[in-house]
């Protein structure tokens, strides 16, 4: 064995992120909608989500997160309301894609997401819309109203840095392979002792532009493969193995 391919989630951090704050805490209505969204349409299971007290909205349909749609949705009804409500949570940039926003507002929010990820946080987008429809489908997920982003993070494992040092001393390379955002993966990597400069990082979109021959020349110097689909991770593994490397592979979680 000379290379370990692994997602950082569940290997060097907790498997599930912890909720730190909800968007717009000064707005009780948005706070309640955020609680309901994280309970009934969870993009990912979170530690620290409070239970709803006396819930009045009842879930009647849901859509789980499933590639290539990194969001979850739930349709809820209220005994005294004429309209139902659709609640959606998911990858922050994905949620933005389905929201009605002007270009300037969208740009400002994208910069906020970039900053949070660079600081090691995992922002989860929360959005909603009212509907008279009694059923839920992916065609319903458009023209959403953005509530904001739940601020979450993954807890670093106490011995992560020690494990990295031990493997490096044995001349074993650690390669991060993850579907998570590049800036977040870089932040986690730096905190556990993996070099994460721009020249040793690549995203799935960049990999898709490379032939296998180009990839063989390129990937030996890469430490972080991020924003990947499962097929990307399989391709990376194959290229390394064809190059004669002995691989220990921990498949990443697609949740």
mmCIF file of C-alpha atoms in Angstrom:
data_model
loop_
_atom_site.group_PDB
_atom_site.id
_atom_site.type_symbol
_atom_site.label_atom_id
_atom_site.label_comp_id
_atom_site.label_asym_id
_atom_site.label_seq_id
_atom_site.Cartn_x
_atom_site.Cartn_y
_atom_site.Cartn_z
ATOM 1 C CA UNK A 1 0.000 0.000 0.000
ATOM 2 C CA UNK A 2 1.373 3.420 -0.942
ATOM 3 C CA UNK A 3 -1.765 5.557 -1.424
ATOM 4 C CA UNK A 4 -4.890 5.983 0.705
ATOM 5 C CA UNK A 5 -7.924 7.425 -1.097
ATOM 6 C CA UNK A 6 -10.555 8.604 1.362
ATOM 7 C CA UNK A 7 -13.277 11.127 1.976
ATOM 8 C CA UNK A 8 -12.473 13.268 5.003
ATOM 9 C CA UNK A 9 -15.996 12.814 6.384
ATOM 10 C CA UNK A 10 -16.117 9.984 8.870
ATOM 11 C CA UNK A 11 -12.374 9.402 8.480
ATOM 12 C CA UNK A 12 -10.831 12.586 9.831
ATOM 13 C CA UNK A 13 -14.029 14.300 10.996
ATOM 14 C CA UNK A 14 -17.441 13.367 12.330
ATOM 15 C CA UNK A 15 -19.706 11.663 9.803
ATOM 16 C CA UNK A 16 -22.492 14.157 10.466
ATOM 17 C CA UNK A 17 -22.170 17.934 10.832
ATOM 18 C CA UNK A 18 -23.375 19.853 13.882
ATOM 19 C CA UNK A 19 -25.870 22.701 13.603
ATOM 20 C CA UNK A 20 -24.596 25.989 15.053
ATOM 21 C CA UNK A 21 -27.185 28.527 13.949
ATOM 22 C CA UNK A 22 -30.218 29.065 11.741
ATOM 23 C CA UNK A 23 -30.723 31.941 9.307
ATOM 24 C CA UNK A 24 -32.536 35.068 10.512
ATOM 25 C CA UNK A 25 -32.833 34.241 14.232
ATOM 26 C CA UNK A 26 -34.632 37.572 14.658
ATOM 27 C CA UNK A 27 -37.504 36.314 12.467
ATOM 28 C CA UNK A 28 -39.690 33.765 14.343
ATOM 29 C CA UNK A 29 -41.517 32.740 11.152
ATOM 30 C CA UNK A 30 -38.309 31.964 9.258
ATOM 31 C CA UNK A 31 -36.877 30.235 12.325
ATOM 32 C CA UNK A 32 -39.929 27.969 12.482
ATOM 33 C CA UNK A 33 -39.740 27.223 8.743
ATOM 34 C CA UNK A 34 -36.034 26.413 9.094
ATOM 35 C CA UNK A 35 -36.731 24.002 11.949
ATOM 36 C CA UNK A 36 -39.435 22.286 9.900
ATOM 37 C CA UNK A 37 -37.198 22.063 6.838
ATOM 38 C CA UNK A 38 -34.337 20.450 8.754
ATOM 39 C CA UNK A 39 -36.764 18.003 10.398
ATOM 40 C CA UNK A 40 -38.887 17.032 7.394
ATOM 41 C CA UNK A 41 -36.595 17.690 4.396
ATOM 42 C CA UNK A 42 -33.096 17.045 5.742
ATOM 43 C CA UNK A 43 -30.379 17.283 3.088
ATOM 44 C CA UNK A 44 -28.107 15.618 5.631
ATOM 45 C CA UNK A 45 -28.626 14.396 9.171
ATOM 46 C CA UNK A 46 -27.443 17.034 11.639
ATOM 47 C CA UNK A 47 -26.459 16.948 15.268
ATOM 48 C CA UNK A 48 -28.137 19.610 17.384
ATOM 49 C CA UNK A 49 -31.453 20.156 15.571
ATOM 50 C CA UNK A 50 -34.102 20.992 18.215
ATOM 51 C CA UNK A 51 -37.404 19.164 18.224
ATOM 52 C CA UNK A 52 -40.430 21.133 17.082
ATOM 53 C CA UNK A 53 -42.825 22.022 19.878
ATOM 54 C CA UNK A 54 -46.473 21.390 19.019
ATOM 55 C CA UNK A 55 -45.961 21.102 15.260
ATOM 56 C CA UNK A 56 -48.997 22.267 13.288
ATOM 57 C CA UNK A 57 -47.748 21.581 9.766
ATOM 58 C CA UNK A 58 -47.933 17.908 8.789
ATOM 59 C CA UNK A 59 -45.700 16.309 6.119
ATOM 60 C CA UNK A 60 -47.661 14.625 3.321
ATOM 61 C CA UNK A 61 -44.918 13.945 0.755
ATOM 62 C CA UNK A 62 -41.149 14.102 0.453
ATOM 63 C CA UNK A 63 -38.283 13.796 -2.016
ATOM 64 C CA UNK A 64 -34.943 12.488 -0.706
ATOM 65 C CA UNK A 65 -31.569 13.782 -1.842
ATOM 66 C CA UNK A 66 -30.469 11.686 -4.796
ATOM 67 C CA UNK A 67 -27.749 12.272 -7.387
ATOM 68 C CA UNK A 68 -27.768 14.400 -9.493
ATOM 69 C CA UNK A 69 -30.171 16.376 -7.271
ATOM 70 C CA UNK A 70 -28.317 17.340 -4.054
ATOM 71 C CA UNK A 71 -31.376 18.551 -2.188
ATOM 72 C CA UNK A 72 -34.286 17.162 -0.185
ATOM 73 C CA UNK A 73 -37.842 18.478 -0.236
ATOM 74 C CA UNK A 74 -41.009 18.021 1.788
ATOM 75 C CA UNK A 75 -44.613 19.029 1.175
ATOM 76 C CA UNK A 76 -46.527 19.998 4.317
ATOM 77 C CA UNK A 77 -50.158 20.855 4.977
ATOM 78 C CA UNK A 78 -51.802 22.889 7.732
ATOM 79 C CA UNK A 79 -55.333 22.247 9.076
ATOM 80 C CA UNK A 80 -56.312 25.932 8.828
ATOM 81 C CA UNK A 81 -54.273 27.096 5.808
ATOM 82 C CA UNK A 82 -55.581 27.025 2.236
ATOM 83 C CA UNK A 83 -52.147 26.474 0.717
ATOM 84 C CA UNK A 84 -49.539 23.824 1.342
ATOM 85 C CA UNK A 85 -45.864 24.633 1.753
ATOM 86 C CA UNK A 86 -42.807 23.110 0.071
ATOM 87 C CA UNK A 87 -39.619 23.148 2.145
ATOM 88 C CA UNK A 88 -36.249 22.425 0.547
ATOM 89 C CA UNK A 89 -32.773 21.956 2.018
ATOM 90 C CA UNK A 90 -29.549 21.136 0.243
ATOM 91 C CA UNK A 91 -26.146 22.119 -0.975
ATOM 92 C CA UNK A 92 -25.993 25.899 -0.656
ATOM 93 C CA UNK A 93 -25.206 26.609 -4.313
ATOM 94 C CA UNK A 94 -27.821 24.135 -5.483
ATOM 95 C CA UNK A 95 -30.520 25.839 -3.439
ATOM 96 C CA UNK A 96 -29.522 29.202 -4.929
ATOM 97 C CA UNK A 97 -30.039 27.729 -8.398
ATOM 98 C CA UNK A 98 -33.710 27.056 -7.620
ATOM 99 C CA UNK A 99 -34.418 30.431 -5.965
ATOM 100 C CA UNK A 100 -35.759 33.621 -7.532
ATOM 101 C CA UNK A 101 -32.940 36.143 -7.003
ATOM 102 C CA UNK A 102 -31.543 39.059 -8.963
ATOM 103 C CA UNK A 103 -27.962 38.738 -10.195
ATOM 104 C CA UNK A 104 -26.451 41.163 -7.674
ATOM 105 C CA UNK A 105 -28.097 39.466 -4.697
ATOM 106 C CA UNK A 106 -27.046 36.077 -6.031
ATOM 107 C CA UNK A 107 -23.430 37.246 -6.353
ATOM 108 C CA UNK A 108 -23.343 38.591 -2.783
ATOM 109 C CA UNK A 109 -24.761 35.321 -1.430
ATOM 110 C CA UNK A 110 -22.285 33.239 -3.453
ATOM 111 C CA UNK A 111 -19.445 35.215 -1.888
ATOM 112 C CA UNK A 112 -20.907 34.546 1.563
ATOM 113 C CA UNK A 113 -20.992 30.804 0.821
ATOM 114 C CA UNK A 114 -17.397 30.940 -0.428
ATOM 115 C CA UNK A 115 -16.293 32.665 2.792
ATOM 116 C CA UNK A 116 -18.097 30.199 5.062
ATOM 117 C CA UNK A 117 -16.616 27.182 3.272
ATOM 118 C CA UNK A 118 -13.121 28.694 3.346
ATOM 119 C CA UNK A 119 -13.485 29.027 7.126
ATOM 120 C CA UNK A 120 -14.422 25.352 7.480
ATOM 121 C CA UNK A 121 -18.196 25.702 7.723
ATOM 122 C CA UNK A 122 -20.754 23.676 5.765
ATOM 123 C CA UNK A 123 -23.667 25.990 4.862
ATOM 124 C CA UNK A 124 -26.960 24.228 4.145
ATOM 125 C CA UNK A 125 -29.431 26.176 2.044
ATOM 126 C CA UNK A 126 -33.062 26.417 3.178
ATOM 127 C CA UNK A 127 -35.855 27.644 0.898
ATOM 128 C CA UNK A 128 -39.631 27.373 0.541
ATOM 129 C CA UNK A 129 -42.653 28.115 -1.613
ATOM 130 C CA UNK A 130 -46.415 27.997 -1.135
ATOM 131 C CA UNK A 131 -48.464 25.792 -3.414
ATOM 132 C CA UNK A 132 -52.002 24.529 -3.917
ATOM 133 C CA UNK A 133 -50.658 21.274 -5.345
ATOM 134 C CA UNK A 134 -51.498 18.175 -3.274
ATOM 135 C CA UNK A 135 -48.472 16.261 -4.596
ATOM 136 C CA UNK A 136 -44.727 16.839 -4.743
ATOM 137 C CA UNK A 137 -42.360 16.263 -7.659
ATOM 138 C CA UNK A 138 -39.019 17.638 -8.804
ATOM 139 C CA UNK A 139 -40.931 19.813 -11.282
ATOM 140 C CA UNK A 140 -42.256 21.676 -8.233
ATOM 141 C CA UNK A 141 -38.758 22.737 -7.168
ATOM 142 C CA UNK A 142 -38.357 26.124 -8.835
ATOM 143 C CA UNK A 143 -38.941 29.815 -8.058
ATOM 144 C CA UNK A 144 -38.248 29.184 -4.383
ATOM 145 C CA UNK A 145 -37.931 31.886 -1.737
ATOM 146 C CA UNK A 146 -34.559 31.688 -0.029
ATOM 147 C CA UNK A 147 -34.698 31.712 3.768
ATOM 148 C CA UNK A 148 -30.931 31.529 4.153
ATOM 149 C CA UNK A 149 -28.278 29.091 5.306
ATOM 150 C CA UNK A 150 -27.989 26.891 8.362
ATOM 151 C CA UNK A 151 -24.461 27.252 9.710
ATOM 152 C CA UNK A 152 -22.973 23.802 10.379
ATOM 153 C CA UNK A 153 -19.532 22.245 10.681
ATOM 154 C CA UNK A 154 -17.858 18.858 10.945
ATOM 155 C CA UNK A 155 -15.933 18.119 14.137
ATOM 156 C CA UNK A 156 -12.301 17.165 13.600
ATOM 157 C CA UNK A 157 -11.248 13.864 15.150
ATOM 158 C CA UNK A 158 -8.696 14.400 17.898
ATOM 159 C CA UNK A 159 -6.096 12.026 16.469
ATOM 160 C CA UNK A 160 -6.538 13.006 12.792
ATOM 161 C CA UNK A 161 -3.295 14.994 12.572
ATOM 162 C CA UNK A 162 -1.350 12.228 14.317
ATOM 163 C CA UNK A 163 -2.676 9.629 11.865
ATOM 164 C CA UNK A 164 -1.686 11.809 8.907
ATOM 165 C CA UNK A 165 1.840 12.288 10.276
ATOM 166 C CA UNK A 166 2.201 8.562 10.944
ATOM 167 C CA UNK A 167 1.184 7.661 7.385
ATOM 168 C CA UNK A 168 3.503 10.271 5.901
ATOM 169 C CA UNK A 169 6.402 8.901 7.967
ATOM 170 C CA UNK A 170 5.705 5.508 6.398
ATOM 171 C CA UNK A 171 5.811 7.112 2.922
ATOM 172 C CA UNK A 172 2.088 6.532 2.441
ATOM 173 C CA UNK A 173 0.293 9.281 0.518
ATOM 174 C CA UNK A 174 -3.131 10.552 1.611
ATOM 175 C CA UNK A 175 -5.424 11.666 -1.197
ATOM 176 C CA UNK A 176 -8.756 13.255 -0.305
ATOM 177 C CA UNK A 177 -11.622 12.215 -2.621
ATOM 178 C CA UNK A 178 -14.876 13.943 -1.744
ATOM 179 C CA UNK A 179 -18.139 15.207 -3.236
ATOM 180 C CA UNK A 180 -17.950 18.197 -0.890
ATOM 181 C CA UNK A 181 -17.084 21.766 -1.924
ATOM 182 C CA UNK A 182 -13.445 22.449 -2.724
ATOM 183 C CA UNK A 183 -13.013 25.339 -0.258
ATOM 184 C CA UNK A 184 -14.439 23.277 2.577
ATOM 185 C CA UNK A 185 -12.235 20.297 1.700
ATOM 186 C CA UNK A 186 -9.190 22.576 1.603
ATOM 187 C CA UNK A 187 -10.004 23.998 5.029
ATOM 188 C CA UNK A 188 -10.417 20.542 6.564
ATOM 189 C CA UNK A 189 -7.205 19.307 4.919
ATOM 190 C CA UNK A 190 -5.144 22.214 6.253
ATOM 191 C CA UNK A 191 -6.442 21.594 9.760
ATOM 192 C CA UNK A 192 -5.289 17.967 9.720
ATOM 193 C CA UNK A 193 -1.886 18.516 8.126
ATOM 194 C CA UNK A 194 -2.506 17.877 4.417
ATOM 195 C CA UNK A 195 -1.094 20.427 1.973
ATOM 196 C CA UNK A 196 -4.069 22.112 0.290
ATOM 197 C CA UNK A 197 -2.663 24.840 -1.957
ATOM 198 C CA UNK A 198 -4.445 25.530 -5.239
ATOM 199 C CA UNK A 199 -1.861 23.650 -7.317
ATOM 200 C CA UNK A 200 -2.563 20.337 -5.536
ATOM 201 C CA UNK A 201 -6.375 20.528 -5.728
ATOM 202 C CA UNK A 202 -8.803 19.660 -8.507
ATOM 203 C CA UNK A 203 -12.587 19.442 -8.921
ATOM 204 C CA UNK A 204 -14.727 16.927 -10.742
ATOM 205 C CA UNK A 205 -15.518 19.472 -13.458
ATOM 206 C CA UNK A 206 -11.800 19.863 -14.182
ATOM 207 C CA UNK A 207 -11.284 16.095 -14.257
ATOM 208 C CA UNK A 208 -14.058 15.741 -16.835
ATOM 209 C CA UNK A 209 -12.030 17.875 -19.248
ATOM 210 C CA UNK A 210 -9.018 15.546 -19.085
ATOM 211 C CA UNK A 211 -8.340 12.399 -21.066
ATOM 212 C CA UNK A 212 -7.047 9.360 -19.183
ATOM 213 C CA UNK A 213 -3.536 10.051 -20.470
ATOM 214 C CA UNK A 214 -3.686 13.645 -19.241
ATOM 215 C CA UNK A 215 -5.000 12.444 -15.898
ATOM 216 C CA UNK A 216 -2.148 9.948 -15.503
ATOM 217 C CA UNK A 217 0.329 12.794 -15.846
ATOM 218 C CA UNK A 218 -1.587 15.103 -13.543
ATOM 219 C CA UNK A 219 -2.969 13.212 -10.547
ATOM 220 C CA UNK A 220 0.274 12.092 -8.834
ATOM 221 C CA UNK A 221 0.770 15.637 -7.529
ATOM 222 C CA UNK A 222 -2.868 16.159 -6.471
ATOM 223 C CA UNK A 223 -3.774 15.925 -2.769
ATOM 224 C CA UNK A 224 -7.448 16.907 -2.918
ATOM 225 C CA UNK A 225 -10.038 15.717 -5.424
ATOM 226 C CA UNK A 226 -13.259 17.528 -4.574
ATOM 227 C CA UNK A 227 -16.787 18.170 -5.876
ATOM 228 C CA UNK A 228 -16.753 14.646 -7.334
ATOM 229 C CA UNK A 229 -19.395 12.295 -8.611
ATOM 230 C CA UNK A 230 -19.031 8.626 -7.676
ATOM 231 C CA UNK A 231 -17.830 7.815 -11.208
ATOM 232 C CA UNK A 232 -15.004 10.348 -10.772
ATOM 233 C CA UNK A 233 -13.786 8.548 -7.665
ATOM 234 C CA UNK A 234 -13.844 5.219 -9.516
ATOM 235 C CA UNK A 235 -11.879 6.728 -12.400
ATOM 236 C CA UNK A 236 -9.229 8.169 -10.074
ATOM 237 C CA UNK A 237 -8.815 4.785 -8.400
ATOM 238 C CA UNK A 238 -8.481 3.028 -11.756
ATOM 239 C CA UNK A 239 -5.832 5.462 -13.014
ATOM 240 C CA UNK A 240 -3.734 5.041 -9.874
ATOM 241 C CA UNK A 241 -4.008 1.241 -10.005
ATOM 242 C CA UNK A 242 -3.062 1.175 -13.697
ATOM 243 C CA UNK A 243 0.025 3.156 -12.699
ATOM 244 C CA UNK A 244 1.114 0.332 -10.388
ATOM 245 C CA UNK A 245 0.060 1.914 -7.097
ATOM 246 C CA UNK A 246 -1.308 -0.147 -4.229
ATOM 247 C CA UNK A 247 -4.499 1.535 -3.080
ATOM 248 C CA UNK A 248 -6.500 1.530 0.111
ATOM 249 C CA UNK A 249 -9.844 3.008 -0.869
ATOM 250 C CA UNK A 250 -12.532 4.334 1.455
ATOM 251 C CA UNK A 251 -15.522 5.186 -0.724
ATOM 252 C CA UNK A 252 -17.006 8.563 -0.003
ATOM 253 C CA UNK A 253 -20.483 9.031 1.358
ATOM 254 C CA UNK A 254 -22.905 10.323 -1.247
ATOM 255 C CA UNK A 255 -25.427 11.491 1.346
#
